[in-house]
mmCIF file of C-alpha atoms in Angstrom:
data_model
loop_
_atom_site.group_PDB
_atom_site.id
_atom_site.type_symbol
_atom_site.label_atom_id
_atom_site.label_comp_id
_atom_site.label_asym_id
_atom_site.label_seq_id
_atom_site.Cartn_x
_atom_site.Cartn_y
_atom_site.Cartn_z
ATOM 1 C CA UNK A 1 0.000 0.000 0.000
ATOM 2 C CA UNK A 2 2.824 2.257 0.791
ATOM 3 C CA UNK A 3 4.416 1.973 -2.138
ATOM 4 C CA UNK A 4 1.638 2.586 -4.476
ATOM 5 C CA UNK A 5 0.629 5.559 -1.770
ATOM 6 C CA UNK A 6 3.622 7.455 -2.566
ATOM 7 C CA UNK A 7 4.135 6.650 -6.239
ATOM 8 C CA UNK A 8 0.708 8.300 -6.390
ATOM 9 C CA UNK A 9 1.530 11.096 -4.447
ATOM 10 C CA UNK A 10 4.881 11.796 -6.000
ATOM 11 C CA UNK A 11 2.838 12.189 -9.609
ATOM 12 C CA UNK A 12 0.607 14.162 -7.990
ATOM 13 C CA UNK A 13 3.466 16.560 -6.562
ATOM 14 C CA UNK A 14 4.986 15.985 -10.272
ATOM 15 C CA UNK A 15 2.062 17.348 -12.038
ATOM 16 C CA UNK A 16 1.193 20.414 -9.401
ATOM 17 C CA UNK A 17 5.162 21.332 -10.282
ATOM 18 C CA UNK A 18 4.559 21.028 -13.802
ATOM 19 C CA UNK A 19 1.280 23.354 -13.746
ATOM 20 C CA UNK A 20 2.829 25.945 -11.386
ATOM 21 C CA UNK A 21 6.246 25.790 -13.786
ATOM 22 C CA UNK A 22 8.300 25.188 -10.778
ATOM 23 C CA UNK A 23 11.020 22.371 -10.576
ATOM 24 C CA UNK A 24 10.173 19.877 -8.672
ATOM 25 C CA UNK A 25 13.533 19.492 -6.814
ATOM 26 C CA UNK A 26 12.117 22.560 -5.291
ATOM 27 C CA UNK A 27 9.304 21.122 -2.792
ATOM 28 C CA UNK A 28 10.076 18.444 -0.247
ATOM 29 C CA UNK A 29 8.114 15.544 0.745
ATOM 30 C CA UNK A 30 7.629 15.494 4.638
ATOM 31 C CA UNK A 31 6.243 12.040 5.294
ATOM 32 C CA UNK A 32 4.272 12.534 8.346
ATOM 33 C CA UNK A 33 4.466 9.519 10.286
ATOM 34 C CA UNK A 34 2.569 10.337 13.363
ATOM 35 C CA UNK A 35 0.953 7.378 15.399
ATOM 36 C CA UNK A 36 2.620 4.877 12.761
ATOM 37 C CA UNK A 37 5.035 1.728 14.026
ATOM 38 C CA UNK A 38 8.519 1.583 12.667
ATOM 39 C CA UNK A 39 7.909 -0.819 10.207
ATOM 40 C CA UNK A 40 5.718 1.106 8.223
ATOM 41 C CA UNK A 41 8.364 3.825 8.545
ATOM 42 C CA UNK A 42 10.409 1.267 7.012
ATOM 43 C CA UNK A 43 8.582 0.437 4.220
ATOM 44 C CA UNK A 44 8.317 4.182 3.371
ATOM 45 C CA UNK A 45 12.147 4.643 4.006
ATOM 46 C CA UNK A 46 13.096 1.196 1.525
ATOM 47 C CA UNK A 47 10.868 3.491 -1.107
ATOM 48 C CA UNK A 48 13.683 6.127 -0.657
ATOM 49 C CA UNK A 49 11.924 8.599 1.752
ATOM 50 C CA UNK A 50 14.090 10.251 3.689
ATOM 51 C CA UNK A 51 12.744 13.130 5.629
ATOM 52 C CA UNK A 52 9.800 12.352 8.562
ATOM 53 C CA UNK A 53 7.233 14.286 10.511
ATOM 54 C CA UNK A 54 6.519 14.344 13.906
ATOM 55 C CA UNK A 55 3.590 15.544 16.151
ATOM 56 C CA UNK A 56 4.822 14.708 19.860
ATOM 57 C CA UNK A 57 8.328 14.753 20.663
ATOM 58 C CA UNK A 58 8.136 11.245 22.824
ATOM 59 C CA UNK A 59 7.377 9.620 19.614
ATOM 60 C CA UNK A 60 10.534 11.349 17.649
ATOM 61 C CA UNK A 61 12.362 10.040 21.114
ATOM 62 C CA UNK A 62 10.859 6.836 21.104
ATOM 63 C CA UNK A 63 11.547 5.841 17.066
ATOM 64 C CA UNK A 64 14.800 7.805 16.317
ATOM 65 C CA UNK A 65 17.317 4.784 17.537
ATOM 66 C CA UNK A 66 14.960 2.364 15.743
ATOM 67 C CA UNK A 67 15.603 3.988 12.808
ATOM 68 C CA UNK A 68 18.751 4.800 10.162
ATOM 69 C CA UNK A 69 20.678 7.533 11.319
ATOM 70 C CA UNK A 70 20.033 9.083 7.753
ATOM 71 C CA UNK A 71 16.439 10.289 8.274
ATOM 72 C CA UNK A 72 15.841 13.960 8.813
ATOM 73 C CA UNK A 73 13.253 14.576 11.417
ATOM 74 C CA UNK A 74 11.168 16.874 11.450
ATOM 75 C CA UNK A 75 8.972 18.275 14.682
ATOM 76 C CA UNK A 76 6.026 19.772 12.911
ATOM 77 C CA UNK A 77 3.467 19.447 15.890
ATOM 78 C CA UNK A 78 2.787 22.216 19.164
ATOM 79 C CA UNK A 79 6.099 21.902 21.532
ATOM 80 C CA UNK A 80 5.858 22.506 25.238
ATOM 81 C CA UNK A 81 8.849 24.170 26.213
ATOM 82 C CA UNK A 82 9.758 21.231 29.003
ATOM 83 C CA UNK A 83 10.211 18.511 26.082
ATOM 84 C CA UNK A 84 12.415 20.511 23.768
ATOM 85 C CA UNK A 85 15.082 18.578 25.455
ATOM 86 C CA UNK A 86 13.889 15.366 24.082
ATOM 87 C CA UNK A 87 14.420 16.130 20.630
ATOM 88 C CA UNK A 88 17.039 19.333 20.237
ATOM 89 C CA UNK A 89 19.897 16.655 18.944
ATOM 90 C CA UNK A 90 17.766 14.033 16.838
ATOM 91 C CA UNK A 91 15.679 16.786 14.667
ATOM 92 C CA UNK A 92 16.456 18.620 11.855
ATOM 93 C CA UNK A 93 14.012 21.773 12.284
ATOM 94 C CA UNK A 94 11.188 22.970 14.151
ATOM 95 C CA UNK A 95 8.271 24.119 12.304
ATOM 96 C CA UNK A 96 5.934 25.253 14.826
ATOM 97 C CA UNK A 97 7.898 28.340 16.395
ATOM 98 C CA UNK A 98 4.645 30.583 17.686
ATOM 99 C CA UNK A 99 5.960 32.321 20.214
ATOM 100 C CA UNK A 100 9.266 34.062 21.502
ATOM 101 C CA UNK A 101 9.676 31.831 25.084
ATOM 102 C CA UNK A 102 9.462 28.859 23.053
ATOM 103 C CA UNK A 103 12.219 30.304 20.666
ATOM 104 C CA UNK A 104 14.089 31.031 23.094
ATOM 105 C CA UNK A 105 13.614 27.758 25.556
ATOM 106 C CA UNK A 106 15.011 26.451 21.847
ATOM 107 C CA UNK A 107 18.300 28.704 21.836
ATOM 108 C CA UNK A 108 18.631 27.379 25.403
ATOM 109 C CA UNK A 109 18.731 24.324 24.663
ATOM 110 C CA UNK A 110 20.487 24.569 21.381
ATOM 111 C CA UNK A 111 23.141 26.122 23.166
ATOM 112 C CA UNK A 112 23.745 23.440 25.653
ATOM 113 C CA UNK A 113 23.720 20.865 22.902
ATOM 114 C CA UNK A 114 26.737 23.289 20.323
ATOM 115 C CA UNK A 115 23.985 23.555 17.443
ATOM 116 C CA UNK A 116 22.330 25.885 15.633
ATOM 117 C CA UNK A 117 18.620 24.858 14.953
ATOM 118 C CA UNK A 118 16.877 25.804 11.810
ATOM 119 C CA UNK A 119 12.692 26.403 12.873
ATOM 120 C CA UNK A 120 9.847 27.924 10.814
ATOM 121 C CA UNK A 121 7.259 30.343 12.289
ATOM 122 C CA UNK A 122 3.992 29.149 12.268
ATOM 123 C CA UNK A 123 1.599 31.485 11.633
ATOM 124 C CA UNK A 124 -2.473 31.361 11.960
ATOM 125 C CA UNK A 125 -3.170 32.331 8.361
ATOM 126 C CA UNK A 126 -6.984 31.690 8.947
ATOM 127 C CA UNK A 127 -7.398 32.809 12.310
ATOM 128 C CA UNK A 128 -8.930 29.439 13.634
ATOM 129 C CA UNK A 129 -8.903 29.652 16.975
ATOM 130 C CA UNK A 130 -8.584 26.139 17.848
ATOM 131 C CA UNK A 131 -4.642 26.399 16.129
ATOM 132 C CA UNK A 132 -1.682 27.871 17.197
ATOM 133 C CA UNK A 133 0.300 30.070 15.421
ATOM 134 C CA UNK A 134 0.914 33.808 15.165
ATOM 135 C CA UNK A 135 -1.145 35.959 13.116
ATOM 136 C CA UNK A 136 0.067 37.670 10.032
ATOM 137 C CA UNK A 137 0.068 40.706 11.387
ATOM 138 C CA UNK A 138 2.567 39.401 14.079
ATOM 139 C CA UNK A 139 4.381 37.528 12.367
ATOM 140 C CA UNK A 140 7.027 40.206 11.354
ATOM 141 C CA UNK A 141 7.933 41.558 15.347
ATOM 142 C CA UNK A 142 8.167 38.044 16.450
ATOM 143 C CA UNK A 143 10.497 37.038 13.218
ATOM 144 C CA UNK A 144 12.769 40.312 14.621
ATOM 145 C CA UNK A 145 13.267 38.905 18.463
ATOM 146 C CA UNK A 146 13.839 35.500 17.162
ATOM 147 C CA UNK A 147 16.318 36.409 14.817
ATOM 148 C CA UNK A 148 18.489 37.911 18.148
ATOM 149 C CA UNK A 149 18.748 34.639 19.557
ATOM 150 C CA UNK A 150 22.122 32.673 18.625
ATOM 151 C CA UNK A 151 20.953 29.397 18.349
ATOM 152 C CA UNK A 152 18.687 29.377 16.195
ATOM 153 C CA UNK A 153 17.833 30.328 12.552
ATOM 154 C CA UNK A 154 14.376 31.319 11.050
ATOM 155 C CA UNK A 155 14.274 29.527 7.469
ATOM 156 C CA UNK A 156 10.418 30.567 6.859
ATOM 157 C CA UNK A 157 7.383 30.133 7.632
ATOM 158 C CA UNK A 158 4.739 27.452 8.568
ATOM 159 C CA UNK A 159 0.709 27.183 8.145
ATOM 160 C CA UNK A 160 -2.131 24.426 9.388
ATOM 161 C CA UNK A 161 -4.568 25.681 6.644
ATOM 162 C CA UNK A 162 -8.303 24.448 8.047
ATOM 163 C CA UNK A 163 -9.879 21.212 6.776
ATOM 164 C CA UNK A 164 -11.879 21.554 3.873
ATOM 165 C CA UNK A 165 -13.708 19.056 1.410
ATOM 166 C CA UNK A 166 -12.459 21.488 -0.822
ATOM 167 C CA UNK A 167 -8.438 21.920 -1.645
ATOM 168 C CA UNK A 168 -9.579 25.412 -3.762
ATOM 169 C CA UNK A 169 -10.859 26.756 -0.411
ATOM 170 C CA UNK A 170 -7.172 27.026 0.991
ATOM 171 C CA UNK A 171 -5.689 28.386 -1.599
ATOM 172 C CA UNK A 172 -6.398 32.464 -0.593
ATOM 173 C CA UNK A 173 -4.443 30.793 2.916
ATOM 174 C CA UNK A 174 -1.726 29.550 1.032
ATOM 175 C CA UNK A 175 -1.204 32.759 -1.325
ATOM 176 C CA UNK A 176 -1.045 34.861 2.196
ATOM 177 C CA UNK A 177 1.663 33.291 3.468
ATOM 178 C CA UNK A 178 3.934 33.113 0.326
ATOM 179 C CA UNK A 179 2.721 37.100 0.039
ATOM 180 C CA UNK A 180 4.313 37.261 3.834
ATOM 181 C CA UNK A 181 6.726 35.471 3.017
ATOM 182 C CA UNK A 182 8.195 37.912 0.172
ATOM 183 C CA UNK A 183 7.084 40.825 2.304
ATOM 184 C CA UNK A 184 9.834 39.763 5.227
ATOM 185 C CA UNK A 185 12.228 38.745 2.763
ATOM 186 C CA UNK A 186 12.264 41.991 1.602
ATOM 187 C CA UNK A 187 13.109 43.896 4.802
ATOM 188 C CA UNK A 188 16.710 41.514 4.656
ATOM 189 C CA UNK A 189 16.311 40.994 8.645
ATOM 190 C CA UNK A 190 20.067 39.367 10.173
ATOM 191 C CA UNK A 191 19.834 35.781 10.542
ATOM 192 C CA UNK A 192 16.879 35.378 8.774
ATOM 193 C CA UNK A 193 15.888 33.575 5.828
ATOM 194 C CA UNK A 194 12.455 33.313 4.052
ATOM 195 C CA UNK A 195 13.756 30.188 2.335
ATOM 196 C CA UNK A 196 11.063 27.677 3.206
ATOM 197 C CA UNK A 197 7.589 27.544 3.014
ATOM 198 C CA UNK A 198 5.484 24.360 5.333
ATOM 199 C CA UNK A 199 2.287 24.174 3.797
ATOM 200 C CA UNK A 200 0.266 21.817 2.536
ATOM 201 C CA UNK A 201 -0.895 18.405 3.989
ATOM 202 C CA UNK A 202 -2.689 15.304 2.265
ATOM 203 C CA UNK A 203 -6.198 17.353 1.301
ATOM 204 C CA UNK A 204 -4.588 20.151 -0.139
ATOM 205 C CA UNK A 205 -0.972 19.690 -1.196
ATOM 206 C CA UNK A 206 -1.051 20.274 -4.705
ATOM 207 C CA UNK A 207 -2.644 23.475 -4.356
ATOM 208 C CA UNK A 208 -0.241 24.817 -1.974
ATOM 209 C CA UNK A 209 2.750 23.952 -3.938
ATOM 210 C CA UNK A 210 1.002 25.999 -7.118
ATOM 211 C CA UNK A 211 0.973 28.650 -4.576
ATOM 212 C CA UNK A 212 4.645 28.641 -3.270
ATOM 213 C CA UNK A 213 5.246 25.412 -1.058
ATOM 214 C CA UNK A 214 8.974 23.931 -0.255
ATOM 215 C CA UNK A 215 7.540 21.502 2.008
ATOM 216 C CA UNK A 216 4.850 19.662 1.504
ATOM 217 C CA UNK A 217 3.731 17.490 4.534
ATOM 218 C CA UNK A 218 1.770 14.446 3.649
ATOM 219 C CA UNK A 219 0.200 11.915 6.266
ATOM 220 C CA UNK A 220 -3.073 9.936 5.326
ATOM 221 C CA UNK A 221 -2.210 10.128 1.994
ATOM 222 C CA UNK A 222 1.476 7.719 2.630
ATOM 223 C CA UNK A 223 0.552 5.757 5.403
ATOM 224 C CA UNK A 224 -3.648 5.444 5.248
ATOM 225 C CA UNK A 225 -6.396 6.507 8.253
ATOM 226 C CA UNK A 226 -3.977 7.166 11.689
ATOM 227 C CA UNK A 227 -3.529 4.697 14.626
ATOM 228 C CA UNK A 228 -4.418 5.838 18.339
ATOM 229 C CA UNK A 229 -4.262 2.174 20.054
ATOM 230 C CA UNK A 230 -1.433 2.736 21.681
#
């Protein structure tokens, strides 16, 4: 099933590249493997995928020695500040930066570990209150006391666009944040760089990468419905 999953979904990334005249070296699939065992990992890694998603950091903790050293984790879900320290040394960036404690509970612990972490500010695009995220409107002051901190480096920006029957419906979302995106490049803040762009899951992931995506992350659509039993 795997297999077939992503063959599908890589034609479908193929084709929004080809539409939206962009190369398709230029969006990465984020295999979000939330709630899945390691052997379903597995399969998707044998099929060459390389870079993983993560909700909760105990599952990053719990899968990361199970796993080739060669993946690039991702943590792409909310982050209490207290379990940073879980993950600082196994991930390869943070896209759900919202606020300025967390960034800097981040540089903390960056710090203590020698690193420098990459992380993505998430922002609210659509204002749905039960997400996190910044608003656009904040996005830029919070991008400007981040990009103080030594640790760390803000690569972009990161949106959970609603759910929606409808992939069209997210595309005004999508076209904000690559608009914000430009906007902030523009102002050529130190230690920042708009270089990425999160957005897009399984519903709506050829729309967002017509609009501007890097990273595309994509769930249901690699590894089927999600598992809660344990």
């Amino acid at each position: 099933m795997i297999r077939e999953n992503l063959a599908s979904v890589e034609h479908r990334i193929c084709a929004a590249c080809e539409r939206s005249g962009r190369d398709r070296r230029d969006v990465r699939l984020i295999a979000v493997s939330k709630t899945k065992p390691v052997p379903m990992l597995m399969e998707a890694y044998d099929e060459g995928i390389r870079e993983f998603g993560e909700n909760k950091p105990q599952e990053i903790r719990e899968k990361y020695p199970e796993l080739p050293s060669d993946i690039r984790w991702h943590m792409i879900g909310h982050l209490q500040r207290n379990k940073i320290k879980y993950i600082i040394d196994k991930v390869c960036m943070i896209h759900s930066v919202d606020s300025l404690r967390l960034a800097e509970a981040i540089d903390a612990e960056a710090k203590k570990h020698g690193v420098t972490m990459p992380v993505l500010i998430e922002v609210n695009v659509a204002g749905e209150e039960s997400k996190d995220g910044v608003s656009p409107e904040e996005t830029e002051e919070l991008i400007r006391q981040v990009s103080c901190l030594e640790h760390i480096r803000v690569n972009g920006l990161m949106t959970i666009a609603p759910f929606t029957e409808n992939a069209e419906d997210n595309r005004q979302y999508f076209k904000i944040l690559k608009n914000l995106s430009v906007d902030i490049a523009g102002k050529n803040i130190d230690n920042v760089n708009m270089c990425e762009l999160s957005m897009g899951m399984t519903g709506d992931y050829e729309v967002a990468i017509e609009e501007g995506a890097t990273m595309v992350r994509v769930g249901t659509g690699i590894f089927g419905e999600r598992f809660y039993s344990h």
